[in-house]
PDB file of C-alpha atoms in Angstrom:
ATOM      1  CA  MET A   1     127.382 136.152 114.831  1.00 63.00           C
ATOM      2  CA  SER A   2     127.276 137.035 111.122  1.00 63.00           C
ATOM      3  CA  ASP A   3     125.338 135.220 108.417  1.00 61.00           C
ATOM      4  CA  GLN A   4     128.422 135.785 106.223  1.00 67.00           C
ATOM      5  CA  MET A   5     130.182 132.782 107.798  1.00 72.00           C
ATOM      6  CA  PHE A   6     127.739 130.402 106.073  1.00 69.00           C
ATOM      7  CA  LEU A   7     128.387 129.396 102.454  1.00 66.00           C
ATOM      8  CA  GLY A   8     125.803 128.471  99.842  1.00 62.00           C
ATOM      9  CA  VAL A   9     125.534 124.725  99.149  1.00 54.00           C
ATOM     10  CA  ARG A  10     124.769 123.016  95.858  1.00 52.00           C
ATOM     11  CA  ASN A  11     124.351 119.586  94.276  1.00 48.00           C
ATOM     12  CA  GLU A  12     122.525 116.547  95.627  1.00 51.00           C
ATOM     13  CA  ARG A  13     122.284 115.303  99.224  1.00 68.00           C
ATOM     14  CA  LEU A  14     122.441 118.876 100.434  1.00 79.00           C
ATOM     15  CA  TYR A  15     121.778 118.011 104.056  1.00 82.00           C
ATOM     16  CA  GLU A  16     125.157 116.217 104.235  1.00 83.00           C
ATOM     17  CA  LYS A  17     126.960 119.317 103.002  1.00 86.00           C
ATOM     18  CA  ILE A  18     125.141 121.418 105.588  1.00 90.00           C
ATOM     19  CA  VAL A  19     126.159 119.022 108.367  1.00 87.00           C
ATOM     20  CA  VAL A  20     129.796 119.094 107.267  1.00 87.00           C
ATOM     21  CA  GLN A  21     129.797 122.890 107.048  1.00 91.00           C
ATOM     22  CA  ILE A  22     128.292 123.446 110.494  1.00 91.00           C
ATOM     23  CA  ARG A  23     130.606 120.840 112.020  1.00 88.00           C
ATOM     24  CA  GLN A  24     133.580 122.668 110.536  1.00 88.00           C
ATOM     25  CA  LEU A  25     132.358 126.024 111.849  1.00 90.00           C
ATOM     26  CA  ILE A  26     132.123 124.486 115.320  1.00 87.00           C
ATOM     27  CA  GLU A  27     135.600 122.938 115.091  1.00 85.00           C
ATOM     28  CA  ASP A  28     137.056 126.237 113.839  1.00 85.00           C
ATOM     29  CA  GLY A  29     135.490 128.056 116.776  1.00 86.00           C
ATOM     30  CA  LYS A  30     133.333 130.253 114.556  1.00 90.00           C
ATOM     31  CA  LEU A  31     130.269 128.749 116.211  1.00 90.00           C
ATOM     32  CA  GLN A  32     130.573 128.638 119.988  1.00 89.00           C
ATOM     33  CA  PRO A  33     128.578 126.775 122.656  1.00 88.00           C
ATOM     34  CA  GLY A  34     125.451 128.790 123.371  1.00 87.00           C
ATOM     35  CA  ASP A  35     125.368 130.485 119.953  1.00 90.00           C
ATOM     36  CA  ARG A  36     121.918 130.557 118.431  1.00 91.00           C
ATOM     37  CA  LEU A  37     121.689 129.518 114.786  1.00 93.00           C
ATOM     38  CA  PRO A  38     119.846 131.916 112.473  1.00 93.00           C
ATOM     39  CA  GLY A  39     116.131 131.215 112.042  1.00 91.00           C
ATOM     40  CA  GLU A  40     115.201 128.339 109.756  1.00 89.00           C
ATOM     41  CA  ARG A  41     113.962 130.492 106.883  1.00 90.00           C
ATOM     42  CA  THR A  42     116.927 132.854 107.050  1.00 92.00           C
ATOM     43  CA  LEU A  43     119.519 130.081 107.304  1.00 93.00           C
ATOM     44  CA  ALA A  44     117.932 128.091 104.442  1.00 90.00           C
ATOM     45  CA  GLN A  45     118.062 131.206 102.242  1.00 92.00           C
ATOM     46  CA  THR A  46     121.684 131.885 103.222  1.00 92.00           C
ATOM     47  CA  LEU A  47     122.715 128.301 102.471  1.00 91.00           C
ATOM     48  CA  GLY A  48     120.682 128.201  99.270  1.00 89.00           C
ATOM     49  CA  CYS A  49     118.815 125.060 100.266  1.00 89.00           C
ATOM     50  CA  SER A  50     115.273 124.024 101.093  1.00 88.00           C
ATOM     51  CA  ARG A  51     113.986 124.095 104.649  1.00 87.00           C
ATOM     52  CA  THR A  52     113.466 120.335 104.345  1.00 87.00           C
ATOM     53  CA  SER A  53     117.198 119.777 103.699  1.00 86.00           C
ATOM     54  CA  LEU A  54     118.045 122.093 106.583  1.00 90.00           C
ATOM     55  CA  ARG A  55     115.749 120.204 108.966  1.00 88.00           C
ATOM     56  CA  GLU A  56     117.308 116.873 107.944  1.00 85.00           C
ATOM     57  CA  ALA A  57     120.774 118.296 108.632  1.00 86.00           C
ATOM     58  CA  CYS A  58     119.653 119.577 112.018  1.00 87.00           C
ATOM     59  CA  ARG A  59     118.314 116.141 112.919  1.00 83.00           C
ATOM     60  CA  VAL A  60     121.755 114.669 112.231  1.00 80.00           C
ATOM     61  CA  LEU A  61     123.484 117.394 114.263  1.00 85.00           C
ATOM     62  CA  GLU A  62     121.048 116.895 117.124  1.00 81.00           C
ATOM     63  CA  SER A  63     121.665 113.140 117.103  1.00 71.00           C
ATOM     64  CA  GLU A  64     125.394 113.886 117.444  1.00 73.00           C
ATOM     65  CA  GLY A  65     124.756 116.241 120.333  1.00 77.00           C
ATOM     66  CA  LEU A  66     126.188 119.229 118.468  1.00 85.00           C
ATOM     67  CA  ILE A  67     123.040 121.323 118.532  1.00 88.00           C
ATOM     68  CA  VAL A  68     119.893 121.393 120.621  1.00 86.00           C
ATOM     69  CA  SER A  69     116.433 122.630 119.691  1.00 83.00           C
ATOM     70  CA  LYS A  70     114.481 124.592 122.247  1.00 80.00           C
ATOM     71  CA  PRO A  71     110.707 124.837 121.675  1.00 72.00           C
ATOM     72  CA  GLY A  72     109.958 128.371 120.595  1.00 73.00           C
ATOM     73  CA  GLY A  73     113.573 129.357 121.138  1.00 76.00           C
ATOM     74  CA  GLY A  74     115.415 128.124 118.064  1.00 87.00           C
ATOM     75  CA  ARG A  75     118.480 125.935 117.705  1.00 90.00           C
ATOM     76  CA  PHE A  76     121.645 126.372 119.762  1.00 91.00           C
ATOM     77  CA  ILE A  77     125.199 125.062 119.639  1.00 90.00           C
ATOM     78  CA  GLN A  78     125.928 122.727 122.541  1.00 83.00           C
ATOM     79  CA  GLN A  79     129.103 122.337 124.545  1.00 70.00           C
ATOM     80  CA  VAL A  80     130.995 119.509 122.816  1.00 58.00           C
ATOM     81  CA  ASP A  81     133.772 117.484 124.393  1.00 51.00           C
ATOM     82  CA  GLN A  82     136.845 117.222 122.132  1.00 46.00           C
ATOM     83  CA  ASN A  83     136.832 113.447 122.539  1.00 44.00           C
ATOM     84  CA  MET A  84     133.295 113.364 121.175  1.00 44.00           C
ATOM     85  CA  LYS A  85     134.464 115.112 118.025  1.00 45.00           C
ATOM     86  CA  LEU A  86     137.126 112.475 117.490  1.00 39.00           C
ATOM     87  CA  GLU A  87     134.707 109.682 118.329  1.00 44.00           C
ATOM     88  CA  TYR A  88     132.279 110.318 115.512  1.00 44.00           C
ATOM     89  CA  ARG A  89     135.105 110.623 113.011  1.00 43.00           C
ATOM     90  CA  PHE A  90     135.848 106.937 113.568  1.00 39.00           C
ATOM     91  CA  ASN A  91     132.358 105.464 113.827  1.00 47.00           C
ATOM     92  CA  THR A  92     131.832 102.328 111.736  1.00 40.00           C
ATOM     93  CA  VAL A  93     129.106 104.158 109.861  1.00 47.00           C
ATOM     94  CA  ASP A  94     129.166 107.949 109.851  1.00 53.00           C
ATOM     95  CA  MET A  95     126.163 109.575 111.499  1.00 53.00           C
ATOM     96  CA  ILE A  96     125.229 111.162 108.183  1.00 50.00           C
ATOM     97  CA  GLU A  97     124.970 107.735 106.621  1.00 57.00           C
ATOM     98  CA  LYS A  98     123.106 106.357 109.626  1.00 60.00           C
ATOM     99  CA  THR A  99     120.386 108.925 109.212  1.00 63.00           C
ATOM    100  CA  ALA A 100     119.974 108.080 105.536  1.00 66.00           C
ATOM    101  CA  VAL A 101     120.260 104.301 105.845  1.00 70.00           C
ATOM    102  CA  ILE A 102     117.677 104.053 108.620  1.00 76.00           C
ATOM    103  CA  TYR A 103     115.031 104.820 105.991  1.00 78.00           C
ATOM    104  CA  PHE A 104     116.284 101.993 103.792  1.00 80.00           C
ATOM    105  CA  LEU A 105     116.254  99.664 106.790  1.00 82.00           C
ATOM    106  CA  GLU A 106     112.653 100.579 107.548  1.00 86.00           C
ATOM    107  CA  ALA A 107     111.734  99.796 103.958  1.00 87.00           C
ATOM    108  CA  ARG A 108     113.491  96.447 104.098  1.00 89.00           C
ATOM    109  CA  GLU A 109     111.920  95.566 107.435  1.00 92.00           C
ATOM    110  CA  THR A 110     108.541  96.069 105.797  1.00 93.00           C
ATOM    111  CA  LEU A 111     109.381  94.476 102.464  1.00 94.00           C
ATOM    112  CA  GLU A 112     111.583  91.451 103.154  1.00 95.00           C
ATOM    113  CA  PRO A 113     109.390  89.476 105.579  1.00 96.00           C
ATOM    114  CA  LYS A 114     106.690  89.526 102.880  1.00 97.00           C
ATOM    115  CA  ILE A 115     109.244  88.479 100.277  1.00 97.00           C
ATOM    116  CA  ALA A 116     110.313  85.559 102.499  1.00 97.00           C
ATOM    117  CA  GLU A 117     106.669  84.599 103.055  1.00 97.00           C
ATOM    118  CA  LEU A 118     105.921  84.495  99.323  1.00 97.00           C
ATOM    119  CA  ALA A 119     109.213  82.761  98.535  1.00 98.00           C
ATOM    120  CA  ALA A 120     108.312  79.974 100.974  1.00 97.00           C
ATOM    121  CA  GLN A 121     105.049  79.539  99.090  1.00 97.00           C
ATOM    122  CA  ARG A 122     106.195  80.006  95.496  1.00 97.00           C
ATOM    123  CA  ALA A 123     109.901  79.137  95.165  1.00 97.00           C
ATOM    124  CA  THR A 124     110.621  76.716  92.349  1.00 97.00           C
ATOM    125  CA  ALA A 125     113.341  74.087  92.353  1.00 96.00           C
ATOM    126  CA  GLU A 126     115.364  76.432  90.139  1.00 96.00           C
ATOM    127  CA  ASN A 127     114.962  79.300  92.635  1.00 96.00           C
ATOM    128  CA  ILE A 128     116.109  77.120  95.502  1.00 97.00           C
ATOM    129  CA  GLU A 129     119.091  75.855  93.514  1.00 96.00           C
ATOM    130  CA  LYS A 130     120.079  79.436  92.688  1.00 94.00           C
ATOM    131  CA  MET A 131     119.952  80.427  96.367  1.00 95.00           C
ATOM    132  CA  GLU A 132     122.008  77.362  97.261  1.00 95.00           C
ATOM    133  CA  GLN A 133     124.640  78.380  94.727  1.00 93.00           C
ATOM    134  CA  VAL A 134     124.684  81.935  96.092  1.00 91.00           C
ATOM    135  CA  LEU A 135     125.328  80.620  99.611  1.00 92.00           C
ATOM    136  CA  LEU A 136     128.172  78.459  98.319  1.00 90.00           C
ATOM    137  CA  LYS A 137     129.645  81.565  96.715  1.00 86.00           C
ATOM    138  CA  MET A 138     129.177  83.467  99.975  1.00 85.00           C
ATOM    139  CA  GLU A 139     131.218  80.810 101.753  1.00 85.00           C
ATOM    140  CA  GLU A 140     133.916  81.142  99.117  1.00 82.00           C
ATOM    141  CA  LYS A 141     133.937  84.946  99.462  1.00 74.00           C
ATOM    142  CA  LEU A 142     135.105  84.617 103.061  1.00 71.00           C
ATOM    143  CA  LYS A 143     138.534  84.359 101.453  1.00 65.00           C
ATOM    144  CA  HIS A 144     137.951  87.579  99.512  1.00 62.00           C
ATOM    145  CA  PRO A 145     136.622  90.310 101.874  1.00 54.00           C
ATOM    146  CA  GLU A 146     136.307  92.911  99.114  1.00 52.00           C
ATOM    147  CA  GLU A 147     133.674  90.751  97.389  1.00 55.00           C
ATOM    148  CA  MET A 148     131.544  89.949 100.446  1.00 56.00           C
ATOM    149  CA  VAL A 149     128.906  92.624  99.835  1.00 56.00           C
ATOM    150  CA  GLU A 150     128.182  91.536  96.269  1.00 65.00           C
ATOM    151  CA  ALA A 151     127.624  87.945  97.377  1.00 68.00           C
ATOM    152  CA  ASP A 152     125.380  89.052 100.246  1.00 77.00           C
ATOM    153  CA  SER A 153     123.271  91.183  97.907  1.00 83.00           C
ATOM    154  CA  SER A 154     122.928  88.311  95.452  1.00 87.00           C
ATOM    155  CA  PHE A 155     121.117  86.200  98.036  1.00 91.00           C
ATOM    156  CA  HIS A 156     118.513  88.881  98.732  1.00 93.00           C
ATOM    157  CA  LEU A 157     117.888  89.327  95.009  1.00 92.00           C
ATOM    158  CA  ALA A 158     117.564  85.565  94.500  1.00 95.00           C
ATOM    159  CA  LEU A 159     115.086  85.421  97.382  1.00 96.00           C
ATOM    160  CA  ALA A 160     113.055  88.212  95.776  1.00 95.00           C
ATOM    161  CA  GLU A 161     113.074  86.349  92.473  1.00 95.00           C
ATOM    162  CA  ALA A 162     111.546  83.356  94.265  1.00 97.00           C
ATOM    163  CA  THR A 163     108.370  85.399  94.859  1.00 97.00           C
ATOM    164  CA  GLN A 164     107.773  85.267  91.078  1.00 96.00           C
ATOM    165  CA  ASN A 165     106.958  88.988  91.347  1.00 95.00           C
ATOM    166  CA  PHE A 166     109.256  91.245  89.305  1.00 92.00           C
ATOM    167  CA  VAL A 167     108.192  94.310  91.328  1.00 93.00           C
ATOM    168  CA  PHE A 168     109.755  92.869  94.490  1.00 93.00           C
ATOM    169  CA  VAL A 169     112.964  92.183  92.558  1.00 91.00           C
ATOM    170  CA  SER A 170     113.120  95.773  91.289  1.00 89.00           C
ATOM    171  CA  MET A 171     112.398  97.229  94.723  1.00 89.00           C
ATOM    172  CA  MET A 172     115.028  95.051  96.404  1.00 88.00           C
ATOM    173  CA  GLU A 173     117.624  95.861  93.766  1.00 85.00           C
ATOM    174  CA  ALA A 174     117.019  99.594  94.148  1.00 82.00           C
ATOM    175  CA  ASN A 175     117.267  99.404  97.949  1.00 79.00           C
ATOM    176  CA  LEU A 176     120.495  97.376  97.882  1.00 79.00           C
ATOM    177  CA  ASN A 177     122.097  99.711  95.354  1.00 73.00           C
ATOM    178  CA  MET A 178     121.311 102.824  97.397  1.00 69.00           C
ATOM    179  CA  ASN A 179     122.552 101.132 100.542  1.00 66.00           C
ATOM    180  CA  ARG A 180     125.715  99.611  99.079  1.00 63.00           C
ATOM    181  CA  GLN A 181     128.353 101.849 100.694  1.00 56.00           C
ATOM    182  CA  VAL A 182     127.027 101.331 104.204  1.00 57.00           C
ATOM    183  CA  ARG A 183     126.778  97.594 103.605  1.00 61.00           C
ATOM    184  CA  LYS A 184     130.477  97.581 102.729  1.00 58.00           C
ATOM    185  CA  GLN A 185     131.217  99.068 106.117  1.00 57.00           C
ATOM    186  CA  THR A 186     128.920  96.790 108.105  1.00 59.00           C
ATOM    187  CA  LEU A 187     130.140  93.565 106.464  1.00 60.00           C
ATOM    188  CA  ASN A 188     133.825  94.360 106.784  1.00 60.00           C
ATOM    189  CA  SER A 189     134.494  91.704 109.438  1.00 69.00           C
ATOM    190  CA  LYS A 190     134.564  87.973 108.863  1.00 75.00           C
ATOM    191  CA  GLU A 191     132.617  87.460 112.076  1.00 81.00           C
ATOM    192  CA  ARG A 192     129.682  89.596 110.948  1.00 78.00           C
ATOM    193  CA  TYR A 193     129.794  88.137 107.447  1.00 81.00           C
ATOM    194  CA  SER A 194     129.801  84.579 108.832  1.00 86.00           C
ATOM    195  CA  GLN A 195     126.821  85.436 111.032  1.00 89.00           C
ATOM    196  CA  SER A 196     125.013  86.896 108.030  1.00 88.00           C
ATOM    197  CA  LEU A 197     125.772  83.749 106.048  1.00 91.00           C
ATOM    198  CA  ALA A 198     124.264  81.571 108.794  1.00 94.00           C
ATOM    199  CA  GLU A 199     121.159  83.780 108.870  1.00 95.00           C
ATOM    200  CA  HIS A 200     120.765  83.456 105.114  1.00 95.00           C
ATOM    201  CA  ARG A 201     121.074  79.695 105.447  1.00 96.00           C
ATOM    202  CA  ALA A 202     118.278  79.702 108.037  1.00 97.00           C
ATOM    203  CA  ILE A 203     116.037  81.700 105.693  1.00 97.00           C
ATOM    204  CA  LEU A 204     116.724  79.320 102.819  1.00 97.00           C
ATOM    205  CA  ASP A 205     116.042  76.277 105.010  1.00 97.00           C
ATOM    206  CA  ALA A 206     112.649  77.758 105.899  1.00 97.00           C
ATOM    207  CA  VAL A 207     111.882  78.355 102.209  1.00 97.00           C
ATOM    208  CA  LYS A 208     112.871  74.796 101.329  1.00 97.00           C
ATOM    209  CA  GLU A 209     110.632  73.483 104.110  1.00 97.00           C
ATOM    210  CA  ARG A 210     107.765  75.678 102.884  1.00 97.00           C
ATOM    211  CA  ASP A 211     107.543  76.975 106.439  1.00 97.00           C
ATOM    212  CA  VAL A 212     106.062  80.455 106.018  1.00 97.00           C
ATOM    213  CA  LYS A 213     106.172  81.355 109.714  1.00 97.00           C
ATOM    214  CA  LYS A 214     109.803  80.308 110.041  1.00 97.00           C
ATOM    215  CA  ALA A 215     110.749  82.190 106.867  1.00 97.00           C
ATOM    216  CA  ILE A 216     109.268  85.385 108.288  1.00 97.00           C
ATOM    217  CA  GLU A 217     110.879  84.877 111.708  1.00 97.00           C
ATOM    218  CA  THR A 218     114.373  84.161 110.346  1.00 97.00           C
ATOM    219  CA  THR A 219     114.119  87.212 108.101  1.00 96.00           C
ATOM    220  CA  HIS A 220     113.148  89.392 111.071  1.00 96.00           C
ATOM    221  CA  ILE A 221     116.172  88.081 112.991  1.00 95.00           C
ATOM    222  CA  HIS A 222     118.503  88.812 110.081  1.00 93.00           C
ATOM    223  CA  LEU A 223     117.200  92.373 109.684  1.00 92.00           C
ATOM    224  CA  LEU A 224     117.405  92.994 113.427  1.00 91.00           C
ATOM    225  CA  HIS A 225     121.079  92.036 113.417  1.00 89.00           C
ATOM    226  CA  LEU A 226     121.637  94.204 110.345  1.00 84.00           C
ATOM    227  CA  ARG A 227     120.052  97.187 112.106  1.00 83.00           C
ATOM    228  CA  LYS A 228     122.231  96.635 115.182  1.00 82.00           C
ATOM    229  CA  SER A 229     125.334  96.400 113.020  1.00 79.00           C
ATOM    230  CA  VAL A 230     124.504  99.620 111.160  1.00 72.00           C
ATOM    231  CA  LEU A 231     123.793 101.517 114.366  1.00 70.00           C
ATOM    232  CA  GLY A 232     126.826 100.085 116.156  1.00 67.00           C
ATOM    233  CA  ILE A 233     124.774  98.258 118.813  1.00 59.00           C
ATOM    234  CA  ASN A 234     126.393  95.179 120.283  1.00 54.00           C
TER     235      ASN A 234
END
């Protein structure tokens, strides 16, 4: 196997480009089951990327079952069923995106229960009215699927505003913006969107009741369902 088959990669999110390139080499038969990939340092230099980007790409490829790491023995191409190749082309969320979005989910699972807790303690009448209006808009957006994500995001931002802490608002806005494309894919069914709407309503009810424990619990439930939707778990 020659290092010449690998091409240098540039621009941001390099690990995605590495994943795509190695997938293509496997599909083209240039990388065969049992082939050992070049050592990490050598391959990173050949690709023109950092070893960190290469490791991230390998984690994605391992999660797809395309390569396997053997302690002390390097990384090897695995035997891949043709149906498997087709399968991950049609996943609701591509495995590349799943690897990236899991970090955003972890951040939200840490951040949002605290936001809900503080909102239940600090929300003003104006905050509650704004969240009510957002939910009414979410109900209306059921008729306009292309606008569902924007309405969903608006609720989370309004909830963050109810903490009276601008840092939480900025952090939530940044997370939602980075995660927007995956959210479009996970909220593309009316069933999931309706479920999300009901979960938001439960969170708001807890805030209105000033029930801190319930606010935290309903937020955990919402994020659990979001995680399952992203990862394709029924």
